[in-house]
mmCIF file with all atom_site columns, C-alpha atoms in Angstrom:
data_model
loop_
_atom_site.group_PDB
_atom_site.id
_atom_site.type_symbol
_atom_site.label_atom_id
_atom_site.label_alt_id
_atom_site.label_comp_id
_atom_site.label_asym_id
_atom_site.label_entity_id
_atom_site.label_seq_id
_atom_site.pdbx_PDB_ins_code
_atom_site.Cartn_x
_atom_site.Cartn_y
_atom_site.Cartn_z
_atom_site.occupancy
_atom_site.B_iso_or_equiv
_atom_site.pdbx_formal_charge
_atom_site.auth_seq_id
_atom_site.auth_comp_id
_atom_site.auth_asym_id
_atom_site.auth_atom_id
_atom_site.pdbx_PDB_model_num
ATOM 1   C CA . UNK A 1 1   ? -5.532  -19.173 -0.035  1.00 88.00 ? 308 UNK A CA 1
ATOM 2   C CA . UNK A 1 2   ? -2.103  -18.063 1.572   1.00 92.00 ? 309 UNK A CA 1
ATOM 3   C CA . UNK A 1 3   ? -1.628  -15.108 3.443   1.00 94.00 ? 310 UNK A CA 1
ATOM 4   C CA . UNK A 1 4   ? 2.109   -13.130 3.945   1.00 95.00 ? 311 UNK A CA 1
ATOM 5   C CA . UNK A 1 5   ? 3.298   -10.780 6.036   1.00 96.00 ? 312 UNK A CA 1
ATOM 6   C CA . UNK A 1 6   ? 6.026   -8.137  5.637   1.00 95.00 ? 313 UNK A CA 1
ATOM 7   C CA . UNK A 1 7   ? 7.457   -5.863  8.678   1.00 96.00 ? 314 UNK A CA 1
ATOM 8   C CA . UNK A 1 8   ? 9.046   -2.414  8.239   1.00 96.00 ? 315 UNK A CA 1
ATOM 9   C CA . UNK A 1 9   ? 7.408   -1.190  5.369   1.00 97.00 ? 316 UNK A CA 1
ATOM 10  C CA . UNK A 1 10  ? 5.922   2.600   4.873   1.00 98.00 ? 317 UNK A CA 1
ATOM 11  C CA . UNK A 1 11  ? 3.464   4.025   2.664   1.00 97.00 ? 318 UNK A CA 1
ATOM 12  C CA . UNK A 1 12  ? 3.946   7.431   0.879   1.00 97.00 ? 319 UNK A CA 1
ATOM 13  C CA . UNK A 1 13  ? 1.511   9.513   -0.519  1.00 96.00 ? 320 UNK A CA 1
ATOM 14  C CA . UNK A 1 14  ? 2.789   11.949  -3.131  1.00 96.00 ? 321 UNK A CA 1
ATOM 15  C CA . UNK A 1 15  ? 0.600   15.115  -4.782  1.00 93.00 ? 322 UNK A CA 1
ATOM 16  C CA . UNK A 1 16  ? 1.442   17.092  -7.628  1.00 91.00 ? 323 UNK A CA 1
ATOM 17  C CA . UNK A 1 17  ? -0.169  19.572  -9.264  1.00 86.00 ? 324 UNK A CA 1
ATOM 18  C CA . UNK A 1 18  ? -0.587  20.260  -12.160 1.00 83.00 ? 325 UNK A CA 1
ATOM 19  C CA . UNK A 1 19  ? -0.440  16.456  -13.009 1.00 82.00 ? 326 UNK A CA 1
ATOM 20  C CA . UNK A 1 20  ? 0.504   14.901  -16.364 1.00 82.00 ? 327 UNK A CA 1
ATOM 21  C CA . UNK A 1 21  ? 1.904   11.789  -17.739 1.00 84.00 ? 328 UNK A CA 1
ATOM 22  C CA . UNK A 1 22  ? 5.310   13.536  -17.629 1.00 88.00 ? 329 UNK A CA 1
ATOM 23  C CA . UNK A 1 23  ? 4.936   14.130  -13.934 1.00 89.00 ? 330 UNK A CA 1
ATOM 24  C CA . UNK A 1 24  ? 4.221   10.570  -13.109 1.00 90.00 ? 331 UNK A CA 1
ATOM 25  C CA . UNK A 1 25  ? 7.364   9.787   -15.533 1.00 92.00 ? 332 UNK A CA 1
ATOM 26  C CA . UNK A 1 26  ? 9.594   12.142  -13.673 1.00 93.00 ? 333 UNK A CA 1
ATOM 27  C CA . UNK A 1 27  ? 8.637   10.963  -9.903  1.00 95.00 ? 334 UNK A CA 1
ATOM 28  C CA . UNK A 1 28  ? 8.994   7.026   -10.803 1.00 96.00 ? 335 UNK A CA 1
ATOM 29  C CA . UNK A 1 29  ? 12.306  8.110   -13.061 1.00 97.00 ? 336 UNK A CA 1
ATOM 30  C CA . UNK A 1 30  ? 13.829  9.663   -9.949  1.00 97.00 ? 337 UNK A CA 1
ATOM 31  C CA . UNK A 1 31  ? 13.202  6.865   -7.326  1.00 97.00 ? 338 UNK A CA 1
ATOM 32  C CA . UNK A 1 32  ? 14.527  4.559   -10.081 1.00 97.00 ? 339 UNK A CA 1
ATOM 33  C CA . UNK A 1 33  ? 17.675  6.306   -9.995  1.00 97.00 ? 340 UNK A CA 1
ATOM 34  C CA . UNK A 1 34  ? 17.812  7.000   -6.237  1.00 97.00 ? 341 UNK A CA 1
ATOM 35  C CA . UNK A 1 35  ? 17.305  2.604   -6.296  1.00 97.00 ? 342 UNK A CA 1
ATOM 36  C CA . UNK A 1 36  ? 14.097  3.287   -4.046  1.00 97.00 ? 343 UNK A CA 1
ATOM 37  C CA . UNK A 1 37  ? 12.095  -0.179  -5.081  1.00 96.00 ? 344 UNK A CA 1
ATOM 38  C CA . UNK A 1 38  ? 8.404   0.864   -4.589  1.00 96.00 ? 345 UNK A CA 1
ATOM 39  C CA . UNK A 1 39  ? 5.183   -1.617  -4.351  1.00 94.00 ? 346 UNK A CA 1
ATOM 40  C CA . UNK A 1 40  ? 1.515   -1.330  -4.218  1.00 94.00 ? 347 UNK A CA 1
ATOM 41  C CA . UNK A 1 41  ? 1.428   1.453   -6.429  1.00 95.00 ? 348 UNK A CA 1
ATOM 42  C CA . UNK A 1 42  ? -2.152  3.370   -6.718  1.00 93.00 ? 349 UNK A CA 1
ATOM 43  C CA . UNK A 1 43  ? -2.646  6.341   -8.853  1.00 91.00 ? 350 UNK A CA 1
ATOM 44  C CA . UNK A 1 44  ? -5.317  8.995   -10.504 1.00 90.00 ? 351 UNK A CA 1
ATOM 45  C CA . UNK A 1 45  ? -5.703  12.009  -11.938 1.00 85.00 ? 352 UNK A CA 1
ATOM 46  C CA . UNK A 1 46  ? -7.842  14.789  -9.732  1.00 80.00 ? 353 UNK A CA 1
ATOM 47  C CA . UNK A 1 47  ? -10.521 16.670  -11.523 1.00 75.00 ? 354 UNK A CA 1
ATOM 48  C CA . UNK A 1 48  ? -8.465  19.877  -10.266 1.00 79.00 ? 355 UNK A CA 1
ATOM 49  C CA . UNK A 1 49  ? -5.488  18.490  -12.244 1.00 84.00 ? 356 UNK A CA 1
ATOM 50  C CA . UNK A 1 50  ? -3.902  17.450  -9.531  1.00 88.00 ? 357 UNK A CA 1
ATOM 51  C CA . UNK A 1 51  ? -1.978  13.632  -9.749  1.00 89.00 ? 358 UNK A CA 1
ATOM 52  C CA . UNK A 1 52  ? -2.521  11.669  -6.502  1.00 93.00 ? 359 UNK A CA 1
ATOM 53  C CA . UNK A 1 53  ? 0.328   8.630   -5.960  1.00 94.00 ? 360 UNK A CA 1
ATOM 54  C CA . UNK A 1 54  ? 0.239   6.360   -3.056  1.00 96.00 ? 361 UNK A CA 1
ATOM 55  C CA . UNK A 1 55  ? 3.195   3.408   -2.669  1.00 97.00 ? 362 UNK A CA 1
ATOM 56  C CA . UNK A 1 56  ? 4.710   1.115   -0.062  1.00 97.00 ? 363 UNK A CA 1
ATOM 57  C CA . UNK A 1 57  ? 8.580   1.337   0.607   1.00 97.00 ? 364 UNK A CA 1
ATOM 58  C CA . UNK A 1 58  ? 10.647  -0.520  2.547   1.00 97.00 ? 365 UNK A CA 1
ATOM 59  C CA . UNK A 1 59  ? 11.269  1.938   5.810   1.00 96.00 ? 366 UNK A CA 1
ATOM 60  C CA . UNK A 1 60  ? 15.225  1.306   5.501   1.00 96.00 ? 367 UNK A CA 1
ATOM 61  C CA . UNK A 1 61  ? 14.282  3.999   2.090   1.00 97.00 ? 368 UNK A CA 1
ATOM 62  C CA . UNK A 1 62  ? 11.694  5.923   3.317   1.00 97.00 ? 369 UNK A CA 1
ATOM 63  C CA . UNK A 1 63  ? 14.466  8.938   4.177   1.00 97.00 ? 370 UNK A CA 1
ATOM 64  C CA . UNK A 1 64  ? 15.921  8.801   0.865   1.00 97.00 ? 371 UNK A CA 1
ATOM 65  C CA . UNK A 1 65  ? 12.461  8.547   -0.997  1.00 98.00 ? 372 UNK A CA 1
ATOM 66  C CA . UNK A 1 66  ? 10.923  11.994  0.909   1.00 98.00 ? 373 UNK A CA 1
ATOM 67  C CA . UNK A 1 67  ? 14.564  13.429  0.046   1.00 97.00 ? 374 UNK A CA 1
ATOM 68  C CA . UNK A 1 68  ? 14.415  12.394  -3.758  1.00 97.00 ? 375 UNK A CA 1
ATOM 69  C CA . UNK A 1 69  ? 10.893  13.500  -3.641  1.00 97.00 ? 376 UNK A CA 1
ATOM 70  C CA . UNK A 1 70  ? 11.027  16.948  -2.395  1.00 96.00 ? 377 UNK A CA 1
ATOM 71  C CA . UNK A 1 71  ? 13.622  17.573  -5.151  1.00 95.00 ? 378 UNK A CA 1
ATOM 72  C CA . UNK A 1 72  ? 10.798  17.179  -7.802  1.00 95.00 ? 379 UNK A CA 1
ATOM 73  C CA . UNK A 1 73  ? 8.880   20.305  -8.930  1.00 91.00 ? 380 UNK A CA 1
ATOM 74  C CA . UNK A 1 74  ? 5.391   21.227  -7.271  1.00 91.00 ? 381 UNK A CA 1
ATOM 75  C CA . UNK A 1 75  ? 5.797   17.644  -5.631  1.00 94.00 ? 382 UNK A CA 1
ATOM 76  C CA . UNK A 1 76  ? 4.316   17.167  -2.269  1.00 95.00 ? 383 UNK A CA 1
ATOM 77  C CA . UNK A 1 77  ? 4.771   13.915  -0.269  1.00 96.00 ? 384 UNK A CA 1
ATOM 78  C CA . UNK A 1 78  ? 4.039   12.676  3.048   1.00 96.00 ? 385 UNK A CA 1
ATOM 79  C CA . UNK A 1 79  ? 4.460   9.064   4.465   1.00 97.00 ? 386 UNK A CA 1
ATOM 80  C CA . UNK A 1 80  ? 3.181   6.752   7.471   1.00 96.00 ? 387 UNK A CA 1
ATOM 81  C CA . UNK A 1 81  ? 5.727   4.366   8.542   1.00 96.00 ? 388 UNK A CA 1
ATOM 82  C CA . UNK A 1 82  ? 5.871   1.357   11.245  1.00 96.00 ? 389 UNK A CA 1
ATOM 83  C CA . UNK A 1 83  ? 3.340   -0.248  9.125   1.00 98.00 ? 390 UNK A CA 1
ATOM 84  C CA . UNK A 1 84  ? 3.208   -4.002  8.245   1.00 98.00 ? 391 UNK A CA 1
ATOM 85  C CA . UNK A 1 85  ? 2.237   -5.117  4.738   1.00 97.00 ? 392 UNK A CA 1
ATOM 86  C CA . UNK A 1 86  ? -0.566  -8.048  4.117   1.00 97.00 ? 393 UNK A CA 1
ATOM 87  C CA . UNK A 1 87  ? -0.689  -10.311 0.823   1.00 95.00 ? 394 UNK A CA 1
ATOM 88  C CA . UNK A 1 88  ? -3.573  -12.641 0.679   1.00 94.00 ? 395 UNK A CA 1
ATOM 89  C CA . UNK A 1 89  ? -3.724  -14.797 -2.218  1.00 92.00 ? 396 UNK A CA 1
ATOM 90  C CA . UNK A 1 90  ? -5.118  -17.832 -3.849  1.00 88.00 ? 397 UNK A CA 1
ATOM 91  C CA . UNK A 1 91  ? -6.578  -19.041 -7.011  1.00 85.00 ? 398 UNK A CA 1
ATOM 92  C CA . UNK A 1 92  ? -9.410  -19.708 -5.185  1.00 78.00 ? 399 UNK A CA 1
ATOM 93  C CA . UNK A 1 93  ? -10.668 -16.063 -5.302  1.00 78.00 ? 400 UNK A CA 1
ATOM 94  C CA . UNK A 1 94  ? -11.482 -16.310 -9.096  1.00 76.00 ? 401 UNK A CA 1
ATOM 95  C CA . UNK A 1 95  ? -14.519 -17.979 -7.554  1.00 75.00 ? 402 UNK A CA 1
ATOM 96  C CA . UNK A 1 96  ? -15.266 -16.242 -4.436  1.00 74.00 ? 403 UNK A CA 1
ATOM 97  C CA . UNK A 1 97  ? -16.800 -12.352 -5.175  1.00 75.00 ? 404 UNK A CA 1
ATOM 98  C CA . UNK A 1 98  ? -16.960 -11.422 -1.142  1.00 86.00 ? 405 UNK A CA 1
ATOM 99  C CA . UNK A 1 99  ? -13.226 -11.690 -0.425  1.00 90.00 ? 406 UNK A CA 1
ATOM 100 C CA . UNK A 1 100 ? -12.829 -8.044  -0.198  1.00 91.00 ? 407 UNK A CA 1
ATOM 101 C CA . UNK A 1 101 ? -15.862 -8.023  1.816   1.00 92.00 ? 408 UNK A CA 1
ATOM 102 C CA . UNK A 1 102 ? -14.665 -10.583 3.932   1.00 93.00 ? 409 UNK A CA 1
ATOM 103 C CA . UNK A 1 103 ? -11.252 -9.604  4.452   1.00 95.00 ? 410 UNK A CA 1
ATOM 104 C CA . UNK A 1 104 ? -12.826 -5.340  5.297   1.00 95.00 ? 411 UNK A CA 1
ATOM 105 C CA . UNK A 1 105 ? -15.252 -7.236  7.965   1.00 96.00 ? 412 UNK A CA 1
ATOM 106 C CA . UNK A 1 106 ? -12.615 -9.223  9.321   1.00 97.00 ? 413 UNK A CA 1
ATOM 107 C CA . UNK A 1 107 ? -10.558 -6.276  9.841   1.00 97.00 ? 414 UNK A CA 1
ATOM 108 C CA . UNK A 1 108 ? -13.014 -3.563  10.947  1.00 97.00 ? 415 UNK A CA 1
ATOM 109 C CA . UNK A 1 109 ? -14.359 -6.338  14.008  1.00 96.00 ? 416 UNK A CA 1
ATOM 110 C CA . UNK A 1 110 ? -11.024 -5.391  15.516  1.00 96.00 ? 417 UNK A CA 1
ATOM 111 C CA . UNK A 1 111 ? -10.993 -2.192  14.554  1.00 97.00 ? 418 UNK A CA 1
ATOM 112 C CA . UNK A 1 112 ? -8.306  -2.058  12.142  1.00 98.00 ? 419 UNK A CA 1
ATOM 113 C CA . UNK A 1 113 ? -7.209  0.562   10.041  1.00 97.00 ? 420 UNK A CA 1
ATOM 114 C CA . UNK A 1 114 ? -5.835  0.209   6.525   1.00 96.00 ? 421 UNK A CA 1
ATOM 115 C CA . UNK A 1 115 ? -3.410  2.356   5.244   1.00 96.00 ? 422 UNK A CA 1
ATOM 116 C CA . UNK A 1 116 ? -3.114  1.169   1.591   1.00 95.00 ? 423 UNK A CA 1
ATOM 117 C CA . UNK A 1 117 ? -5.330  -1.581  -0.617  1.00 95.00 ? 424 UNK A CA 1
ATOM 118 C CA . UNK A 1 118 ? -4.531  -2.652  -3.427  1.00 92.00 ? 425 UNK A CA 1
ATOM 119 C CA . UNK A 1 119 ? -6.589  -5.605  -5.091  1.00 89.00 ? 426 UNK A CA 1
ATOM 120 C CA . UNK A 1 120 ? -6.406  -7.758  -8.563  1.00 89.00 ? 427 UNK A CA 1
ATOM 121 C CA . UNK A 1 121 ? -8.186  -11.138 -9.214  1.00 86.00 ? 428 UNK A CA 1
ATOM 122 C CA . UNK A 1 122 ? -6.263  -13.619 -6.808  1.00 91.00 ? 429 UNK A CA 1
ATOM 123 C CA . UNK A 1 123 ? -4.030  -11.217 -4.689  1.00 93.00 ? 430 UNK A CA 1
ATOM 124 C CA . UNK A 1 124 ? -5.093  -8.599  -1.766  1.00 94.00 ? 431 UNK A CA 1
ATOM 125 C CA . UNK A 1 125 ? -2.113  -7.035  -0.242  1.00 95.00 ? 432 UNK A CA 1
ATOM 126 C CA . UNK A 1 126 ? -3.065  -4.054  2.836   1.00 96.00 ? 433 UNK A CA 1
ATOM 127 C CA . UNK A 1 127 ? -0.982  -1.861  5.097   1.00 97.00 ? 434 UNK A CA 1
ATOM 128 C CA . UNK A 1 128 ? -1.880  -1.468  8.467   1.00 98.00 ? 435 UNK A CA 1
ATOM 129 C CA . UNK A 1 129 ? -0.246  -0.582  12.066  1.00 97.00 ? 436 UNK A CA 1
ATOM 130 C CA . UNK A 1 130 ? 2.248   -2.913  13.075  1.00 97.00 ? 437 UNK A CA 1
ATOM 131 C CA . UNK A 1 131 ? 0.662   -3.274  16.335  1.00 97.00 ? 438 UNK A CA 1
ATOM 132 C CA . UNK A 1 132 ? -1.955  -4.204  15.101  1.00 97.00 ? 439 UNK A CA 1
ATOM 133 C CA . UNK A 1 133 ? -0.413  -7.475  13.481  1.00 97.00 ? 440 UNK A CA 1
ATOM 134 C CA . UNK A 1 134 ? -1.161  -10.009 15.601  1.00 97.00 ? 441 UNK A CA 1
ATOM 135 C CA . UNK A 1 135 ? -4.744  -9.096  15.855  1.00 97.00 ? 442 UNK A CA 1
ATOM 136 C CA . UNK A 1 136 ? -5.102  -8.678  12.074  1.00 97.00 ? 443 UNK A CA 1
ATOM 137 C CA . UNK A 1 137 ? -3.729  -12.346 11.659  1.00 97.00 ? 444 UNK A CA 1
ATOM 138 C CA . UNK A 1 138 ? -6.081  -13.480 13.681  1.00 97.00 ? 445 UNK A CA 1
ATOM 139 C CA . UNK A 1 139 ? -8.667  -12.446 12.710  1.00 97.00 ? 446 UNK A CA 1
ATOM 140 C CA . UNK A 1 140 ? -7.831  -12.833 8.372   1.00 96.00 ? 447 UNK A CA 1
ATOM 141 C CA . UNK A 1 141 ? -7.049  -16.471 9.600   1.00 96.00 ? 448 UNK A CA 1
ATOM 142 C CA . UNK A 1 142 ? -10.231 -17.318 11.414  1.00 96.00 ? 449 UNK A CA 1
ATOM 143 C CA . UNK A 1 143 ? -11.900 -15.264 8.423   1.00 94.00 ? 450 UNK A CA 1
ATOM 144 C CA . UNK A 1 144 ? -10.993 -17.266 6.127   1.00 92.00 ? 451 UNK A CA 1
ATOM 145 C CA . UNK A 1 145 ? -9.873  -20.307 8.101   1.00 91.00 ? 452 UNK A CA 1
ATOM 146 C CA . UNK A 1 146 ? -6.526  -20.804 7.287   1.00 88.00 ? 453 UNK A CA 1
#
């Protein structure tokens, strides 16, 4: 398992309601064109209609995303920045079902709060604080003794 760290980065949260498939269309279309690269994408559809969208950005974009943003009809977004972004990853976690648990016990022992998760078979990336770095390393790598 290998774990990676990247500095600078910022989450954004985006609402829009009503939500459709054109919606989601129009806000990545836009960033495309504004050349905002986006990560860690999460996204679902509220009961109320309403389309939730969470991403990472790099924070040298963050200003241009929340401008391209806010051009969008009945688009809402807000963002966290100073964040650092966490990839842990490994074949190995085909095999290993606690990972997640692992990795969320690891983290809360130092009190740690996540900002994004996003999860597949072999890959867990995570945004947190950036001051809290050093003690998240720590504490992933005596985790999972790397």
């Amino acid at each position: 398992m290998s774990l990676y760290t990247e500095e600078n980065t910022a989450v954004l949260c985006v609402n829009c309601t009503p939500g459709s498939p054109s919606s989601l269309s129009a806000i990545f279309d836009a960033l495309s064109k504004g050349n905002v690269e986006i990560d860690l994408v999460q996204q679902c559809f509220l009961t109320d209609d309403t389309l939730a969208l969470s991403f990472c950005v790099a924070a040298e974009e963050l200003q241009r995303a929340l401008s391209i943003l806010k051009t969008l009809k009945d688009v809402k977004a807000n963002a966290e920045h100073g964040l650092t972004k966490f990839t842990l990853e490994g074949r190995s976690m085909l095999t290993h079902s606690n990972v997640t648990a692992k990795l969320f016990k690891a983290l809360s022992s130092e009190q740690i709060k996540t900002y994004l998760f996003s999860a597949s078979a072999t890959k867990i990336s995570f945004c947190i604080g950036k001051d809290d770095t050093t003690k998240a390393v720590k504490a992933i790598t005596e985790a999972f003794k790397l």
